[in-house]
PDB file of C-alpha atoms in Angstrom:
ATOM      1  CA  UNK A   1     -10.240  43.823  14.540  1.00  0.00           C
ATOM      2  CA  UNK A   2     -13.478  42.026  15.425  1.00  0.00           C
ATOM      3  CA  UNK A   3     -12.212  38.870  13.722  1.00  0.00           C
ATOM      4  CA  UNK A   4      -9.036  38.881  15.815  1.00  0.00           C
ATOM      5  CA  UNK A   5     -11.150  38.949  18.980  1.00  0.00           C
ATOM      6  CA  UNK A   6     -13.933  36.555  18.013  1.00  0.00           C
ATOM      7  CA  UNK A   7     -11.809  33.839  16.372  1.00  0.00           C
ATOM      8  CA  UNK A   8      -9.585  33.168  19.435  1.00  0.00           C
ATOM      9  CA  UNK A   9     -12.639  33.145  21.728  1.00  0.00           C
ATOM     10  CA  UNK A  10     -14.437  30.655  19.470  1.00  0.00           C
ATOM     11  CA  UNK A  11     -11.294  28.499  19.331  1.00  0.00           C
ATOM     12  CA  UNK A  12     -11.101  28.420  23.150  1.00  0.00           C
ATOM     13  CA  UNK A  13     -14.786  27.511  23.416  1.00  0.00           C
ATOM     14  CA  UNK A  14     -14.378  24.680  20.896  1.00  0.00           C
ATOM     15  CA  UNK A  15     -11.411  23.380  22.887  1.00  0.00           C
ATOM     16  CA  UNK A  16     -13.425  23.430  26.129  1.00  0.00           C
ATOM     17  CA  UNK A  17     -16.380  21.635  24.502  1.00  0.00           C
ATOM     18  CA  UNK A  18     -14.057  18.967  23.076  1.00  0.00           C
ATOM     19  CA  UNK A  19     -12.428  18.551  26.499  1.00  0.00           C
ATOM     20  CA  UNK A  20     -15.843  18.191  28.185  1.00  0.00           C
ATOM     21  CA  UNK A  21     -16.995  15.609  25.635  1.00  0.00           C
ATOM     22  CA  UNK A  22     -13.760  13.649  25.951  1.00  0.00           C
ATOM     23  CA  UNK A  23     -14.198  13.307  29.712  1.00  0.00           C
ATOM     24  CA  UNK A  24     -17.914  12.502  29.368  1.00  0.00           C
ATOM     25  CA  UNK A  25     -17.454   9.855  26.643  1.00  0.00           C
ATOM     26  CA  UNK A  26     -14.713   8.069  28.580  1.00  0.00           C
ATOM     27  CA  UNK A  27     -16.623   8.324  31.848  1.00  0.00           C
ATOM     28  CA  UNK A  28     -13.594   9.651  33.738  1.00  0.00           C
ATOM     29  CA  UNK A  29     -14.259  10.731  37.342  1.00  0.00           C
ATOM     30  CA  UNK A  30     -12.894  14.125  38.374  1.00  0.00           C
ATOM     31  CA  UNK A  31     -10.202  12.495  40.512  1.00  0.00           C
ATOM     32  CA  UNK A  32      -8.763  11.055  37.299  1.00  0.00           C
ATOM     33  CA  UNK A  33      -9.427  13.812  34.774  1.00  0.00           C
ATOM     34  CA  UNK A  34     -11.254  17.032  35.632  1.00  0.00           C
ATOM     35  CA  UNK A  35     -13.620  18.470  33.023  1.00  0.00           C
ATOM     36  CA  UNK A  36     -14.264  22.170  32.289  1.00  0.00           C
ATOM     37  CA  UNK A  37     -17.554  21.986  34.197  1.00  0.00           C
ATOM     38  CA  UNK A  38     -15.544  21.032  37.315  1.00  0.00           C
ATOM     39  CA  UNK A  39     -13.283  24.066  37.057  1.00  0.00           C
ATOM     40  CA  UNK A  40     -15.656  26.927  37.858  1.00  0.00           C
ATOM     41  CA  UNK A  41     -16.618  25.512  41.305  1.00  0.00           C
ATOM     42  CA  UNK A  42     -12.888  25.194  42.061  1.00  0.00           C
ATOM     43  CA  UNK A  43     -12.250  28.767  40.908  1.00  0.00           C
ATOM     44  CA  UNK A  44     -15.116  30.087  42.999  1.00  0.00           C
ATOM     45  CA  UNK A  45     -14.242  28.077  46.105  1.00  0.00           C
ATOM     46  CA  UNK A  46     -10.635  29.322  46.096  1.00  0.00           C
ATOM     47  CA  UNK A  47     -11.271  32.678  44.363  1.00  0.00           C
ATOM     48  CA  UNK A  48      -9.366  34.731  46.936  1.00  0.00           C
ATOM     49  CA  UNK A  49      -6.327  32.467  46.688  1.00  0.00           C
ATOM     50  CA  UNK A  50      -6.444  32.640  42.892  1.00  0.00           C
ATOM     51  CA  UNK A  51      -6.350  36.439  42.970  1.00  0.00           C
ATOM     52  CA  UNK A  52      -3.598  36.688  45.573  1.00  0.00           C
ATOM     53  CA  UNK A  53      -1.401  33.884  44.246  1.00  0.00           C
ATOM     54  CA  UNK A  54      -2.122  34.769  40.631  1.00  0.00           C
ATOM     55  CA  UNK A  55      -0.790  38.261  41.317  1.00  0.00           C
ATOM     56  CA  UNK A  56       2.327  36.776  42.973  1.00  0.00           C
ATOM     57  CA  UNK A  57       2.985  34.693  39.861  1.00  0.00           C
ATOM     58  CA  UNK A  58       2.227  37.521  37.445  1.00  0.00           C
ATOM     59  CA  UNK A  59       4.406  40.270  38.899  1.00  0.00           C
ATOM     60  CA  UNK A  60       7.411  38.003  39.420  1.00  0.00           C
ATOM     61  CA  UNK A  61       7.059  36.683  35.878  1.00  0.00           C
ATOM     62  CA  UNK A  62       6.889  40.214  34.479  1.00  0.00           C
ATOM     63  CA  UNK A  63       9.975  41.320  36.431  1.00  0.00           C
ATOM     64  CA  UNK A  64      11.909  38.244  35.268  1.00  0.00           C
ATOM     65  CA  UNK A  65      10.807  38.877  31.693  1.00  0.00           C
ATOM     66  CA  UNK A  66      11.879  42.525  31.849  1.00  0.00           C
ATOM     67  CA  UNK A  67      15.310  41.474  33.102  1.00  0.00           C
ATOM     68  CA  UNK A  68      15.463  38.927  30.276  1.00  0.00           C
ATOM     69  CA  UNK A  69      14.726  41.683  27.760  1.00  0.00           C
ATOM     70  CA  UNK A  70      17.473  43.963  29.114  1.00  0.00           C
ATOM     71  CA  UNK A  71      20.125  41.248  29.382  1.00  0.00           C
ATOM     72  CA  UNK A  72      19.019  39.488  26.182  1.00  0.00           C
ATOM     73  CA  UNK A  73      19.197  42.679  24.126  1.00  0.00           C
ATOM     74  CA  UNK A  74      22.613  43.490  25.612  1.00  0.00           C
ATOM     75  CA  UNK A  75      23.994  40.032  24.750  1.00  0.00           C
ATOM     76  CA  UNK A  76      22.364  40.217  21.321  1.00  0.00           C
ATOM     77  CA  UNK A  77      24.034  43.560  20.597  1.00  0.00           C
ATOM     78  CA  UNK A  78      27.424  42.265  21.685  1.00  0.00           C
ATOM     79  CA  UNK A  79      27.133  39.125  19.535  1.00  0.00           C
ATOM     80  CA  UNK A  80      25.502  40.945  16.635  1.00  0.00           C
ATOM     81  CA  UNK A  81      28.190  43.614  16.259  1.00  0.00           C
ATOM     82  CA  UNK A  82      31.206  41.409  16.996  1.00  0.00           C
ATOM     83  CA  UNK A  83      31.874  38.144  15.209  1.00  0.00           C
ATOM     84  CA  UNK A  84      34.532  37.205  17.767  1.00  0.00           C
ATOM     85  CA  UNK A  85      32.106  37.671  20.661  1.00  0.00           C
ATOM     86  CA  UNK A  86      29.425  35.774  18.753  1.00  0.00           C
ATOM     87  CA  UNK A  87      31.756  32.806  18.267  1.00  0.00           C
ATOM     88  CA  UNK A  88      32.771  32.973  21.928  1.00  0.00           C
ATOM     89  CA  UNK A  89      29.374  33.467  23.572  1.00  0.00           C
ATOM     90  CA  UNK A  90      27.018  31.494  21.374  1.00  0.00           C
ATOM     91  CA  UNK A  91      28.252  28.009  22.422  1.00  0.00           C
ATOM     92  CA  UNK A  92      28.073  29.064  26.083  1.00  0.00           C
ATOM     93  CA  UNK A  93      24.507  30.309  25.717  1.00  0.00           C
ATOM     94  CA  UNK A  94      23.424  27.192  23.838  1.00  0.00           C
ATOM     95  CA  UNK A  95      25.023  24.938  26.445  1.00  0.00           C
ATOM     96  CA  UNK A  96      23.415  26.855  29.298  1.00  0.00           C
ATOM     97  CA  UNK A  97      20.009  26.786  27.609  1.00  0.00           C
ATOM     98  CA  UNK A  98      20.318  23.026  27.043  1.00  0.00           C
ATOM     99  CA  UNK A  99      20.469  22.390  30.794  1.00  0.00           C
ATOM    100  CA  UNK A 100      16.981  21.452  32.065  1.00  0.00           C
ATOM    101  CA  UNK A 101      15.886  24.293  34.308  1.00  0.00           C
ATOM    102  CA  UNK A 102      14.100  21.833  36.605  1.00  0.00           C
ATOM    103  CA  UNK A 103      17.588  20.690  37.671  1.00  0.00           C
ATOM    104  CA  UNK A 104      18.741  24.277  38.205  1.00  0.00           C
ATOM    105  CA  UNK A 105      15.804  25.218  40.456  1.00  0.00           C
ATOM    106  CA  UNK A 106      16.950  23.192  43.536  1.00  0.00           C
ATOM    107  CA  UNK A 107      20.476  24.595  43.167  1.00  0.00           C
ATOM    108  CA  UNK A 108      19.211  28.186  43.047  1.00  0.00           C
ATOM    109  CA  UNK A 109      16.879  27.518  45.982  1.00  0.00           C
ATOM    110  CA  UNK A 110      19.806  26.212  48.064  1.00  0.00           C
ATOM    111  CA  UNK A 111      22.136  29.055  47.028  1.00  0.00           C
ATOM    112  CA  UNK A 112      19.649  31.754  48.036  1.00  0.00           C
ATOM    113  CA  UNK A 113      17.723  30.184  50.893  1.00  0.00           C
ATOM    114  CA  UNK A 114      14.779  32.302  51.981  1.00  0.00           C
ATOM    115  CA  UNK A 115      14.988  34.745  49.047  1.00  0.00           C
ATOM    116  CA  UNK A 116      11.819  33.387  47.492  1.00  0.00           C
ATOM    117  CA  UNK A 117      10.948  36.331  45.262  1.00  0.00           C
ATOM    118  CA  UNK A 118      14.539  36.652  44.032  1.00  0.00           C
ATOM    119  CA  UNK A 119      14.765  32.913  43.311  1.00  0.00           C
ATOM    120  CA  UNK A 120      11.536  32.918  41.298  1.00  0.00           C
ATOM    121  CA  UNK A 121      12.459  36.025  39.303  1.00  0.00           C
ATOM    122  CA  UNK A 122      15.913  34.584  38.620  1.00  0.00           C
ATOM    123  CA  UNK A 123      14.552  31.334  37.177  1.00  0.00           C
ATOM    124  CA  UNK A 124      11.993  33.230  35.059  1.00  0.00           C
ATOM    125  CA  UNK A 125      14.869  35.341  33.713  1.00  0.00           C
ATOM    126  CA  UNK A 126      17.206  32.421  33.124  1.00  0.00           C
ATOM    127  CA  UNK A 127      14.680  30.444  31.120  1.00  0.00           C
ATOM    128  CA  UNK A 128      13.457  33.319  28.924  1.00  0.00           C
ATOM    129  CA  UNK A 129      16.438  35.487  27.958  1.00  0.00           C
ATOM    130  CA  UNK A 130      18.004  33.036  25.461  1.00  0.00           C
ATOM    131  CA  UNK A 131      15.526  33.475  22.551  1.00  0.00           C
ATOM    132  CA  UNK A 132      15.724  37.257  22.922  1.00  0.00           C
ATOM    133  CA  UNK A 133      19.516  37.271  22.806  1.00  0.00           C
ATOM    134  CA  UNK A 134      19.606  34.972  19.775  1.00  0.00           C
ATOM    135  CA  UNK A 135      16.961  36.903  17.821  1.00  0.00           C
ATOM    136  CA  UNK A 136      18.663  40.266  18.369  1.00  0.00           C
ATOM    137  CA  UNK A 137      22.037  38.760  17.509  1.00  0.00           C
ATOM    138  CA  UNK A 138      20.748  37.280  14.249  1.00  0.00           C
ATOM    139  CA  UNK A 139      18.971  40.495  13.313  1.00  0.00           C
ATOM    140  CA  UNK A 140      22.083  42.606  13.849  1.00  0.00           C
ATOM    141  CA  UNK A 141      24.539  40.158  12.279  1.00  0.00           C
ATOM    142  CA  UNK A 142      22.485  40.003   9.066  1.00  0.00           C
ATOM    143  CA  UNK A 143      22.408  43.788   8.689  1.00  0.00           C
ATOM    144  CA  UNK A 144      23.546  44.659   5.176  1.00  0.00           C
ATOM    145  CA  UNK A 145      27.150  45.957   5.311  1.00  0.00           C
ATOM    146  CA  UNK A 146      26.310  48.570   2.663  1.00  0.00           C
ATOM    147  CA  UNK A 147      24.172  50.435   5.182  1.00  0.00           C
ATOM    148  CA  UNK A 148      26.994  50.528   7.692  1.00  0.00           C
ATOM    149  CA  UNK A 149      29.535  51.666   5.096  1.00  0.00           C
ATOM    150  CA  UNK A 150      27.317  54.473   3.824  1.00  0.00           C
ATOM    151  CA  UNK A 151      26.491  55.766   7.294  1.00  0.00           C
ATOM    152  CA  UNK A 152      30.103  55.533   8.436  1.00  0.00           C
ATOM    153  CA  UNK A 153      31.242  57.459   5.363  1.00  0.00           C
ATOM    154  CA  UNK A 154      28.756  60.154   6.409  1.00  0.00           C
ATOM    155  CA  UNK A 155      30.295  60.289   9.864  1.00  0.00           C
ATOM    156  CA  UNK A 156      27.680  58.285  11.760  1.00  0.00           C
ATOM    157  CA  UNK A 157      28.812  56.653  14.984  1.00  0.00           C
ATOM    158  CA  UNK A 158      28.226  53.008  15.850  1.00  0.00           C
ATOM    159  CA  UNK A 159      25.461  54.025  18.246  1.00  0.00           C
ATOM    160  CA  UNK A 160      23.754  56.108  15.540  1.00  0.00           C
ATOM    161  CA  UNK A 161      23.864  53.147  13.158  1.00  0.00           C
ATOM    162  CA  UNK A 162      22.300  51.002  15.847  1.00  0.00           C
ATOM    163  CA  UNK A 163      19.417  53.403  16.624  1.00  0.00           C
ATOM    164  CA  UNK A 164      18.667  54.435  13.039  1.00  0.00           C
ATOM    165  CA  UNK A 165      19.155  51.180  11.114  1.00  0.00           C
ATOM    166  CA  UNK A 166      19.960  48.138  13.231  1.00  0.00           C
ATOM    167  CA  UNK A 167      17.309  48.519  15.952  1.00  0.00           C
ATOM    168  CA  UNK A 168      14.320  49.011  13.592  1.00  0.00           C
ATOM    169  CA  UNK A 169      15.499  46.071  11.492  1.00  0.00           C
ATOM    170  CA  UNK A 170      15.641  43.718  14.481  1.00  0.00           C
ATOM    171  CA  UNK A 171      12.225  44.672  15.920  1.00  0.00           C
ATOM    172  CA  UNK A 172      10.253  41.926  14.089  1.00  0.00           C
ATOM    173  CA  UNK A 173      12.704  39.254  15.265  1.00  0.00           C
ATOM    174  CA  UNK A 174      12.741  40.767  18.764  1.00  0.00           C
ATOM    175  CA  UNK A 175       8.969  40.714  19.180  1.00  0.00           C
ATOM    176  CA  UNK A 176       8.781  37.204  17.735  1.00  0.00           C
ATOM    177  CA  UNK A 177      11.267  36.037  20.370  1.00  0.00           C
ATOM    178  CA  UNK A 178       9.458  38.002  23.085  1.00  0.00           C
ATOM    179  CA  UNK A 179       6.248  36.092  22.363  1.00  0.00           C
ATOM    180  CA  UNK A 180       8.157  32.863  23.019  1.00  0.00           C
ATOM    181  CA  UNK A 181       9.902  34.301  26.068  1.00  0.00           C
ATOM    182  CA  UNK A 182       6.557  35.194  27.681  1.00  0.00           C
ATOM    183  CA  UNK A 183       5.508  31.546  27.873  1.00  0.00           C
ATOM    184  CA  UNK A 184       8.976  30.439  28.961  1.00  0.00           C
ATOM    185  CA  UNK A 185       8.993  32.985  31.800  1.00  0.00           C
ATOM    186  CA  UNK A 186       5.751  31.526  33.172  1.00  0.00           C
ATOM    187  CA  UNK A 187       7.289  28.053  33.001  1.00  0.00           C
ATOM    188  CA  UNK A 188      10.287  29.255  35.017  1.00  0.00           C
ATOM    189  CA  UNK A 189       8.137  30.980  37.638  1.00  0.00           C
ATOM    190  CA  UNK A 190       5.903  27.956  38.050  1.00  0.00           C
ATOM    191  CA  UNK A 191       8.876  25.584  38.299  1.00  0.00           C
ATOM    192  CA  UNK A 192      10.316  27.482  41.234  1.00  0.00           C
ATOM    193  CA  UNK A 193       6.926  27.767  42.944  1.00  0.00           C
ATOM    194  CA  UNK A 194       6.381  23.994  42.704  1.00  0.00           C
ATOM    195  CA  UNK A 195       9.875  22.597  43.240  1.00  0.00           C
ATOM    196  CA  UNK A 196      10.703  25.024  46.052  1.00  0.00           C
ATOM    197  CA  UNK A 197       7.303  25.667  47.666  1.00  0.00           C
ATOM    198  CA  UNK A 198       7.036  28.737  49.856  1.00  0.00           C
ATOM    199  CA  UNK A 199       3.307  29.399  49.885  1.00  0.00           C
ATOM    200  CA  UNK A 200       3.331  31.990  47.092  1.00  0.00           C
ATOM    201  CA  UNK A 201       2.124  31.888  43.519  1.00  0.00           C
ATOM    202  CA  UNK A 202      -0.099  29.606  41.500  1.00  0.00           C
ATOM    203  CA  UNK A 203       2.556  26.908  41.646  1.00  0.00           C
ATOM    204  CA  UNK A 204       2.074  26.696  45.408  1.00  0.00           C
ATOM    205  CA  UNK A 205      -1.691  26.475  44.891  1.00  0.00           C
ATOM    206  CA  UNK A 206      -1.152  23.682  42.352  1.00  0.00           C
ATOM    207  CA  UNK A 207       1.082  21.851  44.811  1.00  0.00           C
ATOM    208  CA  UNK A 208      -1.611  22.211  47.472  1.00  0.00           C
ATOM    209  CA  UNK A 209      -4.166  20.659  45.115  1.00  0.00           C
ATOM    210  CA  UNK A 210      -1.769  17.803  44.381  1.00  0.00           C
ATOM    211  CA  UNK A 211      -1.226  17.144  48.081  1.00  0.00           C
ATOM    212  CA  UNK A 212      -4.975  17.011  48.751  1.00  0.00           C
ATOM    213  CA  UNK A 213      -5.700  15.115  45.484  1.00  0.00           C
ATOM    214  CA  UNK A 214      -7.987  17.968  44.390  1.00  0.00           C
ATOM    215  CA  UNK A 215      -7.842  17.461  40.612  1.00  0.00           C
ATOM    216  CA  UNK A 216     -10.344  20.230  39.741  1.00  0.00           C
ATOM    217  CA  UNK A 217      -8.165  22.698  41.660  1.00  0.00           C
ATOM    218  CA  UNK A 218      -5.021  21.487  39.886  1.00  0.00           C
ATOM    219  CA  UNK A 219      -6.603  21.855  36.446  1.00  0.00           C
ATOM    220  CA  UNK A 220      -8.065  25.228  37.441  1.00  0.00           C
ATOM    221  CA  UNK A 221      -4.550  26.410  38.275  1.00  0.00           C
ATOM    222  CA  UNK A 222      -3.320  25.228  34.868  1.00  0.00           C
ATOM    223  CA  UNK A 223      -6.120  27.121  33.134  1.00  0.00           C
ATOM    224  CA  UNK A 224      -5.339  30.243  35.191  1.00  0.00           C
ATOM    225  CA  UNK A 225      -1.690  30.023  34.140  1.00  0.00           C
ATOM    226  CA  UNK A 226      -2.790  29.654  30.533  1.00  0.00           C
ATOM    227  CA  UNK A 227      -4.951  32.777  30.716  1.00  0.00           C
ATOM    228  CA  UNK A 228      -2.162  34.782  32.342  1.00  0.00           C
ATOM    229  CA  UNK A 229       0.145  33.676  29.531  1.00  0.00           C
ATOM    230  CA  UNK A 230      -2.429  34.712  26.925  1.00  0.00           C
ATOM    231  CA  UNK A 231      -2.852  38.073  28.685  1.00  0.00           C
ATOM    232  CA  UNK A 232       0.883  38.847  28.524  1.00  0.00           C
ATOM    233  CA  UNK A 233       1.104  37.489  24.972  1.00  0.00           C
ATOM    234  CA  UNK A 234      -1.497  39.956  23.733  1.00  0.00           C
ATOM    235  CA  UNK A 235       0.266  42.791  25.525  1.00  0.00           C
ATOM    236  CA  UNK A 236       3.342  41.899  23.469  1.00  0.00           C
ATOM    237  CA  UNK A 237       1.176  41.787  20.325  1.00  0.00           C
ATOM    238  CA  UNK A 238      -0.130  45.279  21.120  1.00  0.00           C
ATOM    239  CA  UNK A 239       3.433  46.553  21.596  1.00  0.00           C
ATOM    240  CA  UNK A 240       4.448  44.929  18.336  1.00  0.00           C
ATOM    241  CA  UNK A 241       1.631  46.687  16.479  1.00  0.00           C
ATOM    242  CA  UNK A 242       2.723  49.965  18.027  1.00  0.00           C
ATOM    243  CA  UNK A 243       6.446  49.747  17.302  1.00  0.00           C
ATOM    244  CA  UNK A 244       6.774  47.286  14.394  1.00  0.00           C
ATOM    245  CA  UNK A 245       3.480  47.393  12.497  1.00  0.00           C
ATOM    246  CA  UNK A 246       5.392  48.233   9.310  1.00  0.00           C
ATOM    247  CA  UNK A 247       6.858  44.699   9.261  1.00  0.00           C
ATOM    248  CA  UNK A 248       3.370  43.142   9.205  1.00  0.00           C
ATOM    249  CA  UNK A 249       2.295  45.401   6.353  1.00  0.00           C
ATOM    250  CA  UNK A 250       5.402  44.522   4.331  1.00  0.00           C
ATOM    251  CA  UNK A 251       4.773  40.777   4.749  1.00  0.00           C
ATOM    252  CA  UNK A 252       1.202  41.018   3.413  1.00  0.00           C
TER     253      UNK A 252
END
């Protein structure tokens, strides 16, 4: 337990030291490349904005991610239990996911003018539900048919098979996809906040720093986004240990 806490902290510190040395060796001014020592003054100067806008980014990302989980699991179940639906839906999902979301953001912003929270949540959802749907689909479609046949011969319904066998089997794949979806959701939220600025979220703060050429503020926003992503990632890790710790033990 101690190792899992200390090792990531040491890794982050090494990264920050390397970053500081890189800027110092090259003699870059902070209007070209901010160093870690430039970030704390920026955090402190705009600390109230970081708290307020960081919360705006966090809650909208979490809501979008929760929607992605619900819709992704639903699509995964449909594709996992039905080969016809998998053949029909998979190309559509792949094609939709291949569209750069930066091009979708202006369209969504124009479709729902003024609905800033809805727009941001929608983009966070759209960019993060695909890996969840695919992981659940693969987990269910690879379920051994012997299990289904035995349970059906014993009178088990399709829903019982899902809860007793299919769902536990897909949990490792689900949590693996959820770890990816967490970072993607933050990307979606930040895209909407930057491309369609409305004065909310860390993306708006980043855009403000860009407008005023405040590089330390811009890099401070990036670091804040990184820490929020790490925070949600470790929440997912904690949930994984609670509900799917058996998978980790089996892999050791």
